[in-house]
Amino acid sequence: MKTIIRFIIKEFQQFRRDPKMFGIILIAPVIQLIFLGYAANLDVENVRAVVYDRNKTSTSREFIERFTSSGYFKIAEYVSNYNELENKLNKGEAILALVISHDFEEKIVRRESASLQAIFDGSDGNQASIAAGYLQSIVAGYSKDIIAKFMNTSGRKISPAGNLSSEVRVWYNPTMKTRNYMVPGIVGLLVSLVTLVLTSLAVVKEKEIGTMEQLIVTPIRPYHLIAGKLIPFTILGLVSVIIVLLAMRIIFEIPVKGSESFLLASAFLYILSTLGLGLFISTISKTQQQAMMIAIFAVMMPMIFLSGFAFPIENMPEIIQYISQIIPLKYFNTIIRGVILKGLGFADLWIEASVLLVMGISILLLSSLRFRKRLE
Amino acid sequence: MFHRIYAIAKKEFRQLKRDKRLLFVIFFFPVMLLIMFGYAVNFDVKHIKIAIYDHEQSSLSRDFINSLLHSEYFDLVNMISSEKEINKYLDEKLAQCVIVIPNDLSEKLYSDREVKIQYLIDGVDGNTANIINNYANLATLTFNQKFTKEILAVKGVKQYEPIKLDPQFWFNPELKTSKFLVPGLIAMILIVTAVISVSLSLVKEKERGTIEQLNVSPLSSLELILGKSLPFVLIALINAGFILIASFFLFGAEVKGSLFLLFATTLVFLIASTSLGIFISVISDTQQVAFTLATFISLLPSLILSGFIFPIESMPYLIQLITNVTPVKFFLKILRAIMLRGVGVEAFWDQLIYLGVFITVLIVFGTIIYKKKSQTV
């Protein structure tokens, strides 16, 4: 026990001597969280549109006014022919081109259907389909007003566009802001980065510099070495979780609805697997360069893309969904989002927590065994 | 000057050839990742899990449910029959949306009064919720139209629709999100490979002390830097070729524009990524610092700030300014323009200029800092 503690003290002394590294570990996550938290949002706003108003009447202007005051669209420019319009879309200067037909007002006055053409740049399918939804509801609202006006002036009851409508209520996140979903996901990402990368590097570094051999000839036992290396990183990892959670609450005003202690406990369980993976990487790599490449490509990238951080797992092909089952971050993400956003606790998330526990212990155990063998 | 750069590049190549494991990682992983992630990255929302609470259970409500289930967008998980179950289904993520049909649906509809169908959506993932919201509105609208048409036909009245919206989608008519995301994936894999390998290979010499030997040689710092990064630019270019071929065969990510232009711009982008790697290596003394900086500067921003996943227009203005730290942002605009829209240089020359400025700034500052540092040693 004493040896381990002494070893841990040595590790911390090494950290202190490398202030750049220390700064990076503790400050970088917060800065990242701030940038990423503001940037990571899929809300579709300010969609750039060009308008080709072939009608130029008070009615068409009224419609354009409706269109811009919705807040979803921003008119980049008015164009006066199809060539210009095509040019704008090709260059990506506008996502939507709205063409108001030359007989727009006339048709509406005559109670006929006026046509409105909307050409979207479909490159970003997600943005285009959401923007199309917005436009649809703007048009529907405007149509309703026209009918109502007509009924008022003529006193005649014409068939309204129907009486059935939808009433949508969005739970947990009524404004459908994507930030609240993304920011907790970033917590998981940053914690993985800090713990995984540091462990894989720390051990390989001793190998590369040659100090590993010195450690082996000392009376320090392999498990002392492992514990001594891993405990400091566990502490650092947990500290960075706390810092990031605090930053999240203060800067983004996203409080933890559920139990904080359960969240920290799960973070600990999750860190077990990242430490184990880091240790494993260090056993299979000879240089820091190799270790880093493997850490990024074989572990970090799959964690980012397959954990449901940004891309919903339900949308993936079935085979990929199976692969995502072995990604520890997937379970941690479910826990983080459940606890922070929905206020769930152990009773609802015990399955995920136990998966993390089992994964963490087995990964850590296997890597330690492999590590010991390597040493001997 | 050139033979000295060449000599350094040759030395670097030899060293790389000896490190088989690293070469394997550099060549094998990018393609493998592209294959796996190319299928994983998409926002196409289909098969939304729904639970339905049908208060009325009439032939009309069943008609409505059938019309929902006929589309590929909604999959019925279960019919439920109490308010308590609504909570359960949403809390435990058993359903993404619960639809509540009121008990007076037929009565009100047939007597020309307004009635609402309630959709309760799990909003935790705001983006998916938004799309479900659109589908829900559309489904109601369609059913409403069908119903009204039938009723009006019986009464002999014509339906009136003041504005007929005609939406068209260019460049990607089926609105597949993967087409938009794959170029981002390509750019990200390329920059990570380039930045990390370059920055580490330079810092390694520092850590081992061999950089001092190089410093006392007649090499100028610019020659050293160019010679060291040349091999990696070449490797990354080959990598880019592999990745493009793979994405073509696997995801049918056809390139609508010119292939030559694609490779030429990719080369510019790779030079930009390499200069980012050089800059990182100049300011860090150990591989650990270099690597951590490289991930925090290249990996995460190219993921989140480049417009790969999150649209830049939706970010606050200050963050929009900061997005300029990643060359991926500019390259992505070019890549999408060439691959998706098939346009030429006239559509993105400004992005190329940004990339040029990016390269110049990094190389100039990098060389200055490097000179200062090597003088103080």
Short mmCIF file of N, CA and C in Angstrom, two decimals, chain A residues 69-217:
data_model
loop_
_atom_site.label_atom_id
_atom_site.label_comp_id
_atom_site.label_asym_id
_atom_site.label_seq_id
_atom_site.Cartn_x
_atom_site.Cartn_y
_atom_site.Cartn_z
N SER A 69 -40.85 37.44 -41.02
CA SER A 69 -41.10 37.69 -39.60
C SER A 69 -41.19 36.39 -38.81
N SER A 70 -41.22 35.26 -39.49
CA SER A 70 -41.27 33.98 -38.77
C SER A 70 -39.98 33.75 -37.98
N GLY A 71 -38.89 34.39 -38.41
CA GLY A 71 -37.64 34.22 -37.68
C GLY A 71 -36.81 33.03 -38.14
N TYR A 72 -37.39 32.17 -38.94
CA TYR A 72 -36.63 31.02 -39.39
C TYR A 72 -35.80 31.34 -40.63
N PHE A 73 -36.28 32.31 -41.40
CA PHE A 73 -35.61 32.59 -42.67
C PHE A 73 -35.05 34.01 -42.69
N LYS A 74 -33.98 34.16 -43.45
CA LYS A 74 -33.37 35.47 -43.59
C LYS A 74 -33.19 35.68 -45.09
N ILE A 75 -33.70 36.78 -45.60
CA ILE A 75 -33.58 36.99 -47.04
C ILE A 75 -32.19 37.51 -47.36
N ALA A 76 -31.45 36.74 -48.14
CA ALA A 76 -30.10 37.15 -48.50
C ALA A 76 -30.15 38.17 -49.62
N GLU A 77 -31.08 37.97 -50.53
CA GLU A 77 -31.14 38.86 -51.69
C GLU A 77 -32.45 38.65 -52.44
N TYR A 78 -32.85 39.69 -53.20
CA TYR A 78 -33.96 39.52 -54.14
C TYR A 78 -33.34 39.33 -55.51
N VAL A 79 -33.81 38.36 -56.25
CA VAL A 79 -33.25 38.16 -57.59
C VAL A 79 -34.34 38.45 -58.60
N SER A 80 -33.93 38.64 -59.87
CA SER A 80 -34.93 39.02 -60.85
C SER A 80 -34.98 38.09 -62.06
N ASN A 81 -34.27 36.99 -62.00
CA ASN A 81 -34.47 35.97 -63.03
C ASN A 81 -33.98 34.61 -62.55
N TYR A 82 -34.31 33.58 -63.31
CA TYR A 82 -34.00 32.22 -62.87
C TYR A 82 -32.50 31.94 -62.87
N ASN A 83 -31.77 32.60 -63.83
CA ASN A 83 -30.33 32.39 -63.88
C ASN A 83 -29.65 32.78 -62.58
N GLU A 84 -30.01 33.97 -62.12
CA GLU A 84 -29.44 34.48 -60.88
C GLU A 84 -29.75 33.54 -59.73
N LEU A 85 -30.99 33.07 -59.75
CA LEU A 85 -31.46 32.20 -58.68
C LEU A 85 -30.64 30.91 -58.65
N GLU A 86 -30.42 30.35 -59.83
CA GLU A 86 -29.67 29.11 -59.93
C GLU A 86 -28.23 29.32 -59.46
N ASN A 87 -27.70 30.47 -59.87
CA ASN A 87 -26.35 30.83 -59.49
C ASN A 87 -26.18 30.87 -57.97
N LYS A 88 -27.15 31.49 -57.29
CA LYS A 88 -27.09 31.62 -55.83
C LYS A 88 -27.11 30.24 -55.17
N LEU A 89 -27.95 29.37 -55.69
CA LEU A 89 -28.03 28.04 -55.10
C LEU A 89 -26.75 27.25 -55.36
N ASN A 90 -26.22 27.38 -56.58
CA ASN A 90 -24.99 26.66 -56.91
C ASN A 90 -23.84 27.07 -56.03
N LYS A 91 -23.74 28.37 -55.77
CA LYS A 91 -22.63 28.85 -54.96
C LYS A 91 -22.84 28.59 -53.48
N GLY A 92 -24.02 28.12 -53.14
CA GLY A 92 -24.27 27.86 -51.73
C GLY A 92 -24.55 29.14 -50.96
N GLU A 93 -24.89 30.23 -51.66
CA GLU A 93 -25.16 31.47 -50.94
C GLU A 93 -26.58 31.49 -50.37
N ALA A 94 -27.40 30.60 -50.87
CA ALA A 94 -28.75 30.49 -50.31
C ALA A 94 -29.13 29.03 -50.24
N ILE A 95 -29.94 28.72 -49.24
CA ILE A 95 -30.39 27.34 -49.07
C ILE A 95 -31.76 27.19 -49.71
N LEU A 96 -32.49 28.30 -49.80
CA LEU A 96 -33.86 28.24 -50.30
C LEU A 96 -34.08 29.36 -51.31
N ALA A 97 -34.71 29.01 -52.42
CA ALA A 97 -35.12 30.03 -53.37
C ALA A 97 -36.64 29.99 -53.46
N LEU A 98 -37.25 31.13 -53.24
CA LEU A 98 -38.71 31.20 -53.22
C LEU A 98 -39.16 31.93 -54.47
N VAL A 99 -40.01 31.29 -55.25
CA VAL A 99 -40.48 31.94 -56.47
C VAL A 99 -41.97 32.20 -56.34
N ILE A 100 -42.34 33.48 -56.37
CA ILE A 100 -43.75 33.84 -56.28
C ILE A 100 -44.27 34.03 -57.69
N SER A 101 -45.32 33.32 -58.05
CA SER A 101 -45.78 33.33 -59.43
C SER A 101 -46.28 34.72 -59.85
N HIS A 102 -46.28 35.00 -61.16
CA HIS A 102 -46.62 36.35 -61.62
C HIS A 102 -48.09 36.69 -61.39
N ASP A 103 -48.93 35.64 -61.21
CA ASP A 103 -50.35 35.92 -61.01
C ASP A 103 -50.79 35.63 -59.58
N PHE A 104 -49.85 35.78 -58.65
CA PHE A 104 -50.09 35.43 -57.25
C PHE A 104 -51.32 36.14 -56.68
N GLU A 105 -51.30 37.48 -56.78
CA GLU A 105 -52.39 38.26 -56.19
C GLU A 105 -53.72 38.01 -56.91
N GLU A 106 -53.61 38.04 -58.23
CA GLU A 106 -54.79 37.86 -59.07
C GLU A 106 -55.54 36.57 -58.70
N LYS A 107 -54.76 35.50 -58.60
CA LYS A 107 -55.38 34.20 -58.30
C LYS A 107 -56.03 34.21 -56.93
N ILE A 108 -55.35 34.81 -55.98
CA ILE A 108 -55.92 34.81 -54.64
C ILE A 108 -57.21 35.61 -54.63
N VAL A 109 -57.23 36.73 -55.33
CA VAL A 109 -58.44 37.54 -55.38
C VAL A 109 -59.57 36.75 -56.06
N ARG A 110 -59.19 35.98 -57.07
CA ARG A 110 -60.22 35.23 -57.79
C ARG A 110 -60.57 33.90 -57.14
N ARG A 111 -60.03 33.69 -55.92
CA ARG A 111 -60.29 32.43 -55.20
C ARG A 111 -59.78 31.21 -55.96
N GLU A 112 -58.67 31.38 -56.62
CA GLU A 112 -58.06 30.21 -57.23
C GLU A 112 -56.76 29.93 -56.47
N SER A 113 -56.17 28.79 -56.76
CA SER A 113 -54.92 28.46 -56.06
C SER A 113 -53.75 29.17 -56.71
N ALA A 114 -53.07 30.01 -55.93
CA ALA A 114 -51.87 30.68 -56.44
C ALA A 114 -50.68 29.77 -56.18
N SER A 115 -49.75 29.73 -57.13
CA SER A 115 -48.67 28.77 -56.91
C SER A 115 -47.44 29.45 -56.34
N LEU A 116 -46.77 28.72 -55.46
CA LEU A 116 -45.59 29.22 -54.79
C LEU A 116 -44.54 28.13 -54.89
N GLN A 117 -43.45 28.47 -55.58
CA GLN A 117 -42.42 27.47 -55.78
C GLN A 117 -41.33 27.66 -54.74
N ALA A 118 -40.89 26.57 -54.13
CA ALA A 118 -39.82 26.66 -53.15
C ALA A 118 -38.74 25.67 -53.54
N ILE A 119 -37.57 26.19 -53.90
CA ILE A 119 -36.48 25.30 -54.30
C ILE A 119 -35.45 25.27 -53.18
N PHE A 120 -35.26 24.10 -52.59
CA PHE A 120 -34.31 23.98 -51.49
C PHE A 120 -33.01 23.38 -52.00
N ASP A 121 -31.90 23.81 -51.43
CA ASP A 121 -30.65 23.11 -51.62
C ASP A 121 -30.69 21.91 -50.69
N GLY A 122 -30.87 20.72 -51.25
CA GLY A 122 -31.06 19.55 -50.41
C GLY A 122 -29.78 18.94 -49.88
N SER A 123 -28.62 19.55 -50.18
CA SER A 123 -27.34 18.95 -49.76
C SER A 123 -27.38 18.53 -48.30
N ASP A 124 -27.73 19.46 -47.44
CA ASP A 124 -27.88 19.12 -46.04
C ASP A 124 -29.32 18.68 -45.83
N GLY A 125 -29.54 17.38 -45.95
CA GLY A 125 -30.90 16.84 -45.92
C GLY A 125 -31.66 17.20 -44.66
N ASN A 126 -30.93 17.21 -43.54
CA ASN A 126 -31.56 17.49 -42.26
C ASN A 126 -32.10 18.91 -42.22
N GLN A 127 -31.23 19.85 -42.58
CA GLN A 127 -31.62 21.26 -42.56
C GLN A 127 -32.76 21.50 -43.54
N ALA A 128 -32.63 20.93 -44.76
CA ALA A 128 -33.65 21.16 -45.78
C ALA A 128 -35.01 20.64 -45.33
N SER A 129 -35.04 19.46 -44.72
CA SER A 129 -36.37 18.93 -44.39
C SER A 129 -36.98 19.70 -43.23
N ILE A 130 -36.16 20.16 -42.30
CA ILE A 130 -36.72 20.97 -41.21
C ILE A 130 -37.21 22.32 -41.74
N ALA A 131 -36.39 22.94 -42.61
CA ALA A 131 -36.78 24.23 -43.18
C ALA A 131 -38.06 24.10 -43.99
N ALA A 132 -38.19 22.98 -44.72
CA ALA A 132 -39.40 22.77 -45.51
C ALA A 132 -40.62 22.68 -44.59
N GLY A 133 -40.42 22.06 -43.43
CA GLY A 133 -41.51 21.98 -42.46
C GLY A 133 -41.93 23.37 -41.98
N TYR A 134 -40.94 24.22 -41.72
CA TYR A 134 -41.25 25.58 -41.30
C TYR A 134 -42.05 26.31 -42.37
N LEU A 135 -41.59 26.19 -43.61
CA LEU A 135 -42.25 26.90 -44.70
C LEU A 135 -43.69 26.43 -44.84
N GLN A 136 -43.87 25.12 -44.73
CA GLN A 136 -45.20 24.55 -44.84
C GLN A 136 -46.15 25.19 -43.81
N SER A 137 -45.64 25.34 -42.57
CA SER A 137 -46.55 25.88 -41.56
C SER A 137 -46.78 27.37 -41.77
N ILE A 138 -45.79 28.08 -42.33
CA ILE A 138 -46.03 29.50 -42.63
C ILE A 138 -47.12 29.63 -43.70
N VAL A 139 -47.01 28.80 -44.74
CA VAL A 139 -48.00 28.85 -45.82
C VAL A 139 -49.38 28.47 -45.30
N ALA A 140 -49.41 27.43 -44.45
CA ALA A 140 -50.70 27.01 -43.93
C ALA A 140 -51.35 28.12 -43.11
N GLY A 141 -50.53 28.80 -42.30
CA GLY A 141 -51.06 29.89 -41.49
C GLY A 141 -51.60 31.02 -42.34
N TYR A 142 -50.84 31.33 -43.40
CA TYR A 142 -51.26 32.42 -44.28
C TYR A 142 -52.56 32.06 -45.01
N SER A 143 -52.64 30.81 -45.46
CA SER A 143 -53.84 30.36 -46.16
C SER A 143 -55.07 30.48 -45.28
N LYS A 144 -54.89 30.07 -44.03
CA LYS A 144 -56.00 30.10 -43.10
C LYS A 144 -56.52 31.53 -42.95
N ASP A 145 -55.58 32.49 -42.86
CA ASP A 145 -55.96 33.89 -42.73
C ASP A 145 -56.73 34.38 -43.95
N ILE A 146 -56.26 33.95 -45.12
CA ILE A 146 -56.95 34.37 -46.34
C ILE A 146 -58.39 33.88 -46.33
N ILE A 147 -58.56 32.63 -45.94
CA ILE A 147 -59.91 32.07 -45.91
C ILE A 147 -60.78 32.80 -44.89
N ALA A 148 -60.18 33.06 -43.73
CA ALA A 148 -60.94 33.73 -42.68
C ALA A 148 -61.38 35.12 -43.14
N LYS A 149 -60.43 35.82 -43.81
CA LYS A 149 -60.73 37.16 -44.30
C LYS A 149 -61.89 37.10 -45.30
N PHE A 150 -61.79 36.13 -46.17
CA PHE A 150 -62.80 35.99 -47.20
C PHE A 150 -64.17 35.71 -46.59
N MET A 151 -64.18 34.85 -45.58
CA MET A 151 -65.45 34.53 -44.95
C MET A 151 -66.04 35.75 -44.27
N ASN A 152 -65.17 36.56 -43.67
CA ASN A 152 -65.63 37.77 -43.01
C ASN A 152 -66.26 38.75 -43.98
N THR A 153 -65.56 38.98 -45.10
CA THR A 153 -66.04 40.00 -46.03
C THR A 153 -67.27 39.53 -46.79
N SER A 154 -67.30 38.27 -47.17
CA SER A 154 -68.42 37.82 -47.99
C SER A 154 -69.59 37.34 -47.15
N GLY A 155 -69.28 37.02 -45.89
CA GLY A 155 -70.33 36.51 -45.02
C GLY A 155 -70.76 35.12 -45.43
N ARG A 156 -70.15 34.61 -46.49
CA ARG A 156 -70.52 33.29 -46.96
C ARG A 156 -69.62 32.27 -46.27
N LYS A 157 -70.17 31.15 -45.95
CA LYS A 157 -69.34 30.14 -45.32
C LYS A 157 -68.85 29.18 -46.39
N ILE A 158 -67.58 29.34 -46.74
CA ILE A 158 -67.05 28.34 -47.66
C ILE A 158 -66.36 27.28 -46.85
N SER A 159 -66.10 26.18 -47.48
CA SER A 159 -65.50 25.08 -46.73
C SER A 159 -64.14 25.50 -46.21
N PRO A 160 -63.96 25.46 -44.93
CA PRO A 160 -62.62 25.71 -44.40
C PRO A 160 -61.72 24.53 -44.76
N ALA A 161 -60.44 24.71 -44.60
CA ALA A 161 -59.51 23.68 -45.05
C ALA A 161 -59.56 22.42 -44.20
N GLY A 162 -60.59 22.28 -43.39
CA GLY A 162 -60.70 21.07 -42.58
C GLY A 162 -60.62 21.40 -41.12
N ASN A 163 -61.12 20.52 -40.30
CA ASN A 163 -61.21 20.82 -38.88
C ASN A 163 -60.25 20.04 -38.02
N LEU A 164 -59.55 19.12 -38.64
CA LEU A 164 -58.64 18.30 -37.85
C LEU A 164 -57.26 18.95 -37.85
N SER A 165 -56.68 19.11 -36.68
CA SER A 165 -55.32 19.64 -36.65
C SER A 165 -54.53 18.89 -35.59
N SER A 166 -53.25 19.13 -35.59
CA SER A 166 -52.44 18.40 -34.61
C SER A 166 -52.04 19.34 -33.49
N GLU A 167 -51.96 18.78 -32.31
CA GLU A 167 -51.50 19.55 -31.17
C GLU A 167 -50.26 18.85 -30.66
N VAL A 168 -49.11 19.46 -30.90
CA VAL A 168 -47.87 18.80 -30.55
C VAL A 168 -47.36 19.32 -29.22
N ARG A 169 -47.05 18.40 -28.33
CA ARG A 169 -46.41 18.81 -27.07
C ARG A 169 -45.09 18.09 -26.95
N VAL A 170 -44.07 18.86 -26.73
CA VAL A 170 -42.75 18.25 -26.65
C VAL A 170 -42.34 18.17 -25.19
N TRP A 171 -42.07 16.97 -24.74
CA TRP A 171 -41.73 16.77 -23.33
C TRP A 171 -40.25 16.94 -23.08
N TYR A 172 -39.90 17.20 -21.86
CA TYR A 172 -38.52 17.29 -21.35
C TYR A 172 -37.75 18.49 -21.91
N ASN A 173 -38.10 18.95 -23.11
CA ASN A 173 -37.30 19.98 -23.77
C ASN A 173 -38.22 20.70 -24.74
N PRO A 174 -39.16 21.48 -24.18
CA PRO A 174 -40.26 22.01 -24.98
C PRO A 174 -39.85 22.85 -26.18
N THR A 175 -38.70 23.54 -26.09
CA THR A 175 -38.32 24.39 -27.21
C THR A 175 -37.55 23.63 -28.27
N MET A 176 -37.33 22.35 -28.04
CA MET A 176 -36.60 21.49 -28.96
C MET A 176 -35.20 22.03 -29.26
N LYS A 177 -34.63 22.72 -28.28
CA LYS A 177 -33.26 23.19 -28.44
C LYS A 177 -32.35 21.97 -28.45
N THR A 178 -31.43 21.94 -29.38
CA THR A 178 -30.55 20.78 -29.41
C THR A 178 -29.39 20.91 -28.44
N ARG A 179 -29.15 22.15 -27.97
CA ARG A 179 -27.99 22.33 -27.10
C ARG A 179 -28.09 21.47 -25.84
N ASN A 180 -29.29 21.46 -25.24
CA ASN A 180 -29.44 20.70 -24.00
C ASN A 180 -29.12 19.22 -24.19
N TYR A 181 -29.29 18.75 -25.41
CA TYR A 181 -29.00 17.35 -25.69
C TYR A 181 -27.51 17.16 -25.92
N MET A 182 -26.90 18.12 -26.60
CA MET A 182 -25.51 17.97 -27.02
C MET A 182 -24.53 18.20 -25.87
N VAL A 183 -24.79 19.22 -25.05
CA VAL A 183 -23.81 19.57 -24.03
C VAL A 183 -23.51 18.41 -23.08
N PRO A 184 -24.53 17.72 -22.54
CA PRO A 184 -24.19 16.58 -21.69
C PRO A 184 -23.37 15.53 -22.45
N GLY A 185 -23.61 15.39 -23.74
CA GLY A 185 -22.83 14.44 -24.53
C GLY A 185 -21.37 14.83 -24.59
N ILE A 186 -21.13 16.14 -24.61
CA ILE A 186 -19.74 16.60 -24.67
C ILE A 186 -18.99 16.22 -23.39
N VAL A 187 -19.72 16.20 -22.26
CA VAL A 187 -19.08 15.79 -21.00
C VAL A 187 -18.42 14.43 -21.17
N GLY A 188 -19.18 13.48 -21.72
CA GLY A 188 -18.65 12.14 -21.90
C GLY A 188 -17.44 12.13 -22.81
N LEU A 189 -17.53 12.91 -23.85
CA LEU A 189 -16.45 12.96 -24.84
C LEU A 189 -15.15 13.47 -24.21
N LEU A 190 -15.27 14.56 -23.44
CA LEU A 190 -14.08 15.16 -22.86
C LEU A 190 -13.44 14.25 -21.82
N VAL A 191 -14.28 13.62 -21.02
CA VAL A 191 -13.74 12.73 -19.99
C VAL A 191 -12.98 11.58 -20.65
N SER A 192 -13.53 11.05 -21.73
CA SER A 192 -12.83 9.95 -22.39
C SER A 192 -11.49 10.42 -22.90
N LEU A 193 -11.49 11.58 -23.49
CA LEU A 193 -10.26 12.09 -24.08
C LEU A 193 -9.19 12.22 -23.00
N VAL A 194 -9.55 12.84 -21.87
CA VAL A 194 -8.57 13.07 -20.82
C VAL A 194 -8.02 11.75 -20.28
N THR A 195 -8.90 10.84 -19.90
CA THR A 195 -8.42 9.64 -19.22
C THR A 195 -7.74 8.66 -20.18
N LEU A 196 -8.35 8.41 -21.30
CA LEU A 196 -7.84 7.41 -22.23
C LEU A 196 -6.46 7.78 -22.75
N VAL A 197 -6.37 9.01 -23.24
CA VAL A 197 -5.14 9.43 -23.88
C VAL A 197 -4.00 9.49 -22.87
N LEU A 198 -4.28 10.05 -21.70
CA LEU A 198 -3.21 10.19 -20.71
C LEU A 198 -2.65 8.84 -20.29
N THR A 199 -3.55 7.88 -20.02
CA THR A 199 -3.05 6.58 -19.59
C THR A 199 -2.21 5.93 -20.67
N SER A 200 -2.74 5.94 -21.90
CA SER A 200 -2.01 5.22 -22.93
C SER A 200 -0.64 5.85 -23.12
N LEU A 201 -0.56 7.17 -22.97
CA LEU A 201 0.72 7.81 -23.18
C LEU A 201 1.68 7.61 -22.02
N ALA A 202 1.14 7.73 -20.81
CA ALA A 202 2.02 7.73 -19.64
C ALA A 202 2.85 6.46 -19.58
N VAL A 203 2.23 5.33 -19.87
CA VAL A 203 2.96 4.08 -19.75
C VAL A 203 3.96 3.93 -20.88
N VAL A 204 3.51 4.26 -22.10
CA VAL A 204 4.41 4.12 -23.24
C VAL A 204 5.61 5.05 -23.10
N LYS A 205 5.38 6.21 -22.48
CA LYS A 205 6.47 7.16 -22.32
C LYS A 205 7.61 6.54 -21.52
N GLU A 206 7.25 5.87 -20.44
CA GLU A 206 8.29 5.24 -19.62
C GLU A 206 9.03 4.20 -20.45
N LYS A 207 8.29 3.50 -21.31
CA LYS A 207 8.93 2.52 -22.18
C LYS A 207 9.90 3.21 -23.11
N GLU A 208 9.40 4.30 -23.75
CA GLU A 208 10.20 4.94 -24.78
C GLU A 208 11.47 5.57 -24.18
N ILE A 209 11.31 6.19 -23.02
CA ILE A 209 12.47 6.85 -22.41
C ILE A 209 13.41 5.82 -21.80
N GLY A 210 12.87 4.65 -21.52
CA GLY A 210 13.73 3.61 -20.96
C GLY A 210 13.63 3.50 -19.45
N THR A 211 12.78 4.37 -18.84
CA THR A 211 12.66 4.31 -17.38
C THR A 211 11.84 3.11 -16.93
N MET A 212 11.12 2.51 -17.89
CA MET A 212 10.33 1.35 -17.53
C MET A 212 11.23 0.24 -16.99
N GLU A 213 12.40 0.08 -17.60
CA GLU A 213 13.31 -0.97 -17.13
C GLU A 213 13.78 -0.69 -15.71
N GLN A 214 14.02 0.59 -15.43
CA GLN A 214 14.41 0.94 -14.07
C GLN A 214 13.31 0.57 -13.08
N LEU A 215 12.07 0.81 -13.49
CA LEU A 215 10.95 0.49 -12.59
C LEU A 215 10.86 -1.01 -12.38
N ILE A 216 11.16 -1.77 -13.43
CA ILE A 216 11.01 -3.22 -13.33
C ILE A 216 12.04 -3.81 -12.36
N VAL A 217 13.25 -3.24 -12.35
CA VAL A 217 14.25 -3.81 -11.45
C VAL A 217 14.06 -3.39 -9.99
#
